[in-house]
Amino acid sequence: MNFTAIKLGAAIAAIATTATMMTSAPAQALTVGGNVNYNPRLALPTTLTVVNEFANNDTPTQGFTNVSSLLVNSLNLKAGSSISGYNANYDQTVGFLSNFTFNNQAARLTLLKGDQVIHNILQVGPIESTSTINVIFSAIIEGLDGTDFARVTGDFSANQTFISGNSSSASFGLNITDVQKVPTPALVPAAIGFGAAMLRKRKGEQDENETAEAKA
C-alpha cells in the first residue's frame, strides 16, 4: 500500500476544504417583501404570485447589490408529505429571485427542490379566516449563464386574510439568512499545488534526515 500517496491525497483534500472555508462569506441578510396572490383561495395554493416587491440589504458590500428592481417569480406548490408537519413541496424553480447583481455580476436565485412547506388555515371568526404558508429553502445564486456563485439558505412566508371569502389583505416576506460563496475555479488548483509543494519539501527534509542518520 502506498502510504505516501494516501497522505498526499489526504493533504490535498484538507487543503481544498480549507480553500472552500476561506471563500465562505459571513452570514448576511437579504430581505424581500411585497403583496401576494393566492390561487386557489383558502386551500393550498397551486400558484403563489408575488407583486409589488421591495428589497432591503443590510450589507450590500458583501454580496447582493442593485436590488431595488429585484423581481420575485411565481412558485408552484403541490401537496406533499405530512412528516414533521410539512404538508407541501415544490420543484426546482429557476430564477425565483431575479434582476439583481451579486458581487457586481448579473445574477439570479434558483430555489432547489424542497419539501419544507407548512400550509395552515385558521378560522379567526365567523366570517374571517387566514391562510399562511411558511417555507424553509435552500438555493443557489448563479450567473445568467448558470455559473454557481454561492449557496444560500433562508425562509419565506405568505399570509392572506379573508373576510366572507374575499381577500382583505395579503403579504409576502423572504429572508436569506446565510450565504456561502462557491470557490473560484482558479483557487482550488492553486491550493492543491501549494499542498503538493509542501509535501515535496517535507519529504525532502525527511530523506535528508534519514541519510544523515545512516551516515552516523
Short mmCIF file of C-alpha atoms in Angstrom, two decimals:
data_model
loop_
_atom_site.label_atom_id
_atom_site.label_comp_id
_atom_site.label_asym_id
_atom_site.label_seq_id
_atom_site.Cartn_x
_atom_site.Cartn_y
_atom_site.Cartn_z
CA MET A 1 0.00 0.00 0.00
CA ASN A 2 1.39 3.43 -0.96
CA PHE A 3 1.15 5.44 2.25
CA THR A 4 2.83 8.45 0.63
CA ALA A 5 0.05 8.61 -1.96
CA ILE A 6 -2.56 8.26 0.76
CA LYS A 7 -1.02 11.08 2.79
CA LEU A 8 -0.78 13.25 -0.33
CA GLY A 9 -4.44 12.65 -1.16
CA ALA A 10 -5.50 13.44 2.41
CA ALA A 11 -3.42 16.60 2.47
CA ILE A 12 -4.84 17.80 -0.84
CA ALA A 13 -8.39 17.12 0.37
CA ALA A 14 -7.70 19.05 3.57
CA ILE A 15 -6.24 21.99 1.65
CA ALA A 16 -9.17 22.03 -0.78
CA THR A 17 -11.55 22.07 2.20
CA THR A 18 -9.61 24.96 3.72
CA ALA A 19 -9.81 26.82 0.42
CA THR A 20 -13.57 26.42 0.45
CA MET A 21 -13.79 27.71 4.02
CA MET A 22 -11.58 30.67 3.16
CA THR A 23 -14.01 31.76 0.46
CA SER A 24 -17.10 31.46 2.68
CA ALA A 25 -18.87 34.73 3.26
CA PRO A 26 -20.23 35.60 6.69
CA ALA A 27 -23.96 35.36 7.19
CA GLN A 28 -25.84 38.25 5.67
CA ALA A 29 -29.49 39.13 5.28
CA LEU A 30 -31.38 39.99 2.15
CA THR A 31 -34.99 40.84 2.93
CA VAL A 32 -37.66 40.88 0.24
CA GLY A 33 -41.29 41.73 0.76
CA GLY A 34 -44.50 42.59 -1.03
CA ASN A 35 -48.03 41.52 -1.71
CA VAL A 36 -49.05 38.02 -2.74
CA ASN A 37 -51.87 36.49 -4.76
CA TYR A 38 -53.16 33.02 -3.91
CA ASN A 39 -54.69 30.60 -6.34
CA PRO A 40 -56.94 28.97 -5.27
CA ARG A 41 -58.20 30.69 -2.12
CA LEU A 42 -58.48 29.05 1.28
CA ALA A 43 -56.63 25.96 0.07
CA LEU A 44 -53.05 25.01 -0.62
CA PRO A 45 -52.22 27.47 -3.41
CA THR A 46 -51.04 25.78 -6.56
CA THR A 47 -49.55 29.12 -7.62
CA LEU A 48 -48.00 31.73 -5.34
CA THR A 49 -47.55 35.04 -7.17
CA VAL A 50 -45.76 37.97 -5.51
CA VAL A 51 -46.43 41.54 -6.63
CA ASN A 52 -45.19 44.99 -5.59
CA GLU A 53 -41.90 43.67 -4.27
CA PHE A 54 -39.35 45.65 -2.33
CA ALA A 55 -35.90 44.58 -1.20
CA ASN A 56 -33.57 45.70 1.56
CA ASN A 57 -30.00 44.59 2.09
CA ASP A 58 -28.22 45.26 5.38
CA THR A 59 -24.73 44.60 3.96
CA PRO A 60 -24.75 45.41 0.24
CA THR A 61 -20.94 45.48 0.04
CA GLN A 62 -20.73 41.75 0.93
CA GLY A 63 -22.65 40.27 -1.96
CA PHE A 64 -26.07 41.49 -3.09
CA THR A 65 -26.18 44.80 -4.94
CA ASN A 66 -28.62 46.63 -7.17
CA VAL A 67 -31.63 45.02 -5.52
CA SER A 68 -34.02 47.94 -5.89
CA SER A 69 -35.63 46.42 -9.01
CA LEU A 70 -35.48 42.81 -7.80
CA LEU A 71 -38.28 40.54 -9.06
CA VAL A 72 -39.94 37.54 -7.41
CA ASN A 73 -41.23 34.90 -9.81
CA SER A 74 -44.25 32.67 -9.26
CA LEU A 75 -43.84 29.47 -7.25
CA ASN A 76 -45.90 26.36 -7.91
CA LEU A 77 -46.77 24.30 -4.85
CA LYS A 78 -48.23 20.82 -4.59
CA ALA A 79 -49.47 18.61 -1.79
CA GLY A 80 -46.71 16.58 -0.22
CA SER A 81 -45.62 14.79 2.93
CA SER A 82 -47.04 15.48 6.36
CA ILE A 83 -43.84 14.28 8.08
CA SER A 84 -42.67 16.72 10.78
CA GLY A 85 -45.62 18.96 9.99
CA TYR A 86 -44.59 19.70 6.40
CA ASN A 87 -47.50 19.24 4.02
CA ALA A 88 -46.39 20.63 0.67
CA ASN A 89 -43.43 20.66 -1.68
CA TYR A 90 -42.13 22.31 -4.84
CA ASP A 91 -39.77 21.56 -7.70
CA GLN A 92 -36.60 23.44 -8.52
CA THR A 93 -37.55 26.97 -9.51
CA VAL A 94 -35.04 28.74 -11.76
CA GLY A 95 -34.80 32.47 -11.16
CA PHE A 96 -37.18 32.65 -8.19
CA LEU A 97 -35.42 35.95 -7.49
CA SER A 98 -34.03 37.84 -10.46
CA ASN A 99 -32.90 41.25 -11.73
CA PHE A 100 -30.15 41.88 -9.17
CA THR A 101 -26.37 41.66 -9.04
CA PHE A 102 -24.14 39.58 -6.78
CA ASN A 103 -20.52 40.65 -6.39
CA ASN A 104 -21.04 43.03 -9.31
CA GLN A 105 -22.27 40.30 -11.65
CA ALA A 106 -25.78 39.88 -13.03
CA ALA A 107 -27.34 37.04 -11.07
CA ARG A 108 -30.47 35.12 -10.20
CA LEU A 109 -31.50 32.95 -7.26
CA THR A 110 -32.76 29.46 -8.06
CA LEU A 111 -34.69 27.53 -5.43
CA LEU A 112 -33.57 23.93 -5.09
CA LYS A 113 -36.31 21.31 -4.91
CA GLY A 114 -37.75 21.28 -1.41
CA ASP A 115 -40.49 19.95 0.83
CA GLN A 116 -40.20 22.08 3.97
CA VAL A 117 -43.50 23.85 3.46
CA ILE A 118 -46.21 24.30 6.06
CA HIS A 119 -49.66 25.48 4.99
CA ASN A 120 -52.27 26.34 7.61
CA ILE A 121 -55.81 27.70 7.50
CA LEU A 122 -57.10 29.38 10.67
CA GLN A 123 -60.70 30.38 11.29
CA VAL A 124 -60.42 33.68 13.18
CA GLY A 125 -64.12 34.44 13.48
CA PRO A 126 -67.49 33.63 11.92
CA ILE A 127 -66.61 35.41 8.66
CA GLU A 128 -62.85 35.85 8.90
CA SER A 129 -60.11 33.32 8.16
CA THR A 130 -56.39 33.35 7.38
CA SER A 131 -54.24 31.19 5.15
CA THR A 132 -50.49 31.06 5.86
CA ILE A 133 -47.56 29.42 4.11
CA ASN A 134 -44.12 29.06 5.68
CA VAL A 135 -41.16 27.72 3.68
CA ILE A 136 -37.58 26.86 4.62
CA PHE A 137 -35.45 26.74 1.49
CA SER A 138 -32.02 26.06 0.05
CA ALA A 139 -30.99 27.80 -3.13
CA ILE A 140 -28.10 28.77 -5.37
CA ILE A 141 -27.11 32.18 -6.60
CA GLU A 142 -25.94 31.80 -10.16
CA GLY A 143 -24.89 33.88 -13.11
CA LEU A 144 -27.22 34.22 -16.04
CA ASP A 145 -25.07 31.61 -17.80
CA GLY A 146 -25.66 29.12 -14.97
CA THR A 147 -22.30 29.57 -13.20
CA ASP A 148 -22.71 28.98 -9.45
CA PHE A 149 -21.71 31.95 -7.29
CA ALA A 150 -23.00 30.92 -3.85
CA ARG A 151 -25.16 28.52 -1.85
CA VAL A 152 -27.81 30.10 0.33
CA THR A 153 -30.42 29.15 2.89
CA GLY A 154 -33.38 31.10 4.12
CA ASP A 155 -37.12 31.18 4.63
CA PHE A 156 -40.19 32.98 3.41
CA SER A 157 -43.81 33.26 4.38
CA ALA A 158 -47.06 34.34 2.79
CA ASN A 159 -50.19 35.35 4.63
CA GLN A 160 -53.64 36.08 3.30
CA THR A 161 -56.71 37.17 5.27
CA PHE A 162 -60.23 36.59 4.01
CA ILE A 163 -63.47 38.27 5.06
CA SER A 164 -66.58 36.41 3.88
CA GLY A 165 -64.43 34.60 1.33
CA ASN A 166 -62.95 37.79 -0.15
CA SER A 167 -59.32 38.70 0.34
CA SER A 168 -58.82 41.73 2.59
CA SER A 169 -55.03 41.65 2.87
CA ALA A 170 -52.12 39.61 1.58
CA SER A 171 -48.40 39.82 2.30
CA PHE A 172 -45.11 38.11 1.43
CA GLY A 173 -41.75 38.22 3.18
CA LEU A 174 -38.46 36.47 2.36
CA ASN A 175 -35.21 36.46 4.27
CA ILE A 176 -31.86 34.95 3.21
CA THR A 177 -30.05 34.02 6.41
CA ASP A 178 -26.78 32.55 5.16
CA VAL A 179 -24.58 32.85 2.08
CA GLN A 180 -21.63 30.57 1.36
CA LYS A 181 -19.61 31.59 -1.69
CA VAL A 182 -18.51 28.92 -4.13
CA PRO A 183 -14.70 28.93 -4.57
CA THR A 184 -13.48 30.29 -7.88
CA PRO A 185 -12.08 27.67 -10.29
CA ALA A 186 -8.60 29.20 -10.09
CA LEU A 187 -8.36 28.94 -6.32
CA VAL A 188 -8.63 25.18 -5.80
CA PRO A 189 -5.83 24.18 -8.23
CA ALA A 190 -3.60 26.81 -6.64
CA ALA A 191 -4.30 25.40 -3.18
CA ILE A 192 -3.65 21.85 -4.38
CA GLY A 193 -0.37 22.96 -5.99
CA PHE A 194 0.68 24.64 -2.76
CA GLY A 195 -0.12 21.48 -0.79
CA ALA A 196 1.85 19.28 -3.17
CA ALA A 197 4.87 21.60 -2.90
CA MET A 198 4.71 21.48 0.89
CA LEU A 199 4.61 17.68 0.82
CA ARG A 200 7.63 17.52 -1.51
CA LYS A 201 9.55 19.82 0.79
CA ARG A 202 8.64 17.72 3.83
CA LYS A 203 9.64 14.51 2.04
CA GLY A 204 12.98 16.08 1.03
CA GLU A 205 13.68 17.04 4.63
CA GLN A 206 12.77 13.52 5.77
CA ASP A 207 15.13 11.98 3.18
CA GLU A 208 17.96 14.26 4.33
CA ASN A 209 17.39 13.25 7.95
CA GLU A 210 17.37 9.56 7.07
CA THR A 211 20.62 9.96 5.06
CA ALA A 212 22.27 11.78 7.95
CA GLU A 213 21.18 9.09 10.42
CA ALA A 214 22.53 6.34 8.11
CA LYS A 215 25.94 8.04 7.91
CA ALA A 216 26.04 8.46 11.68
#
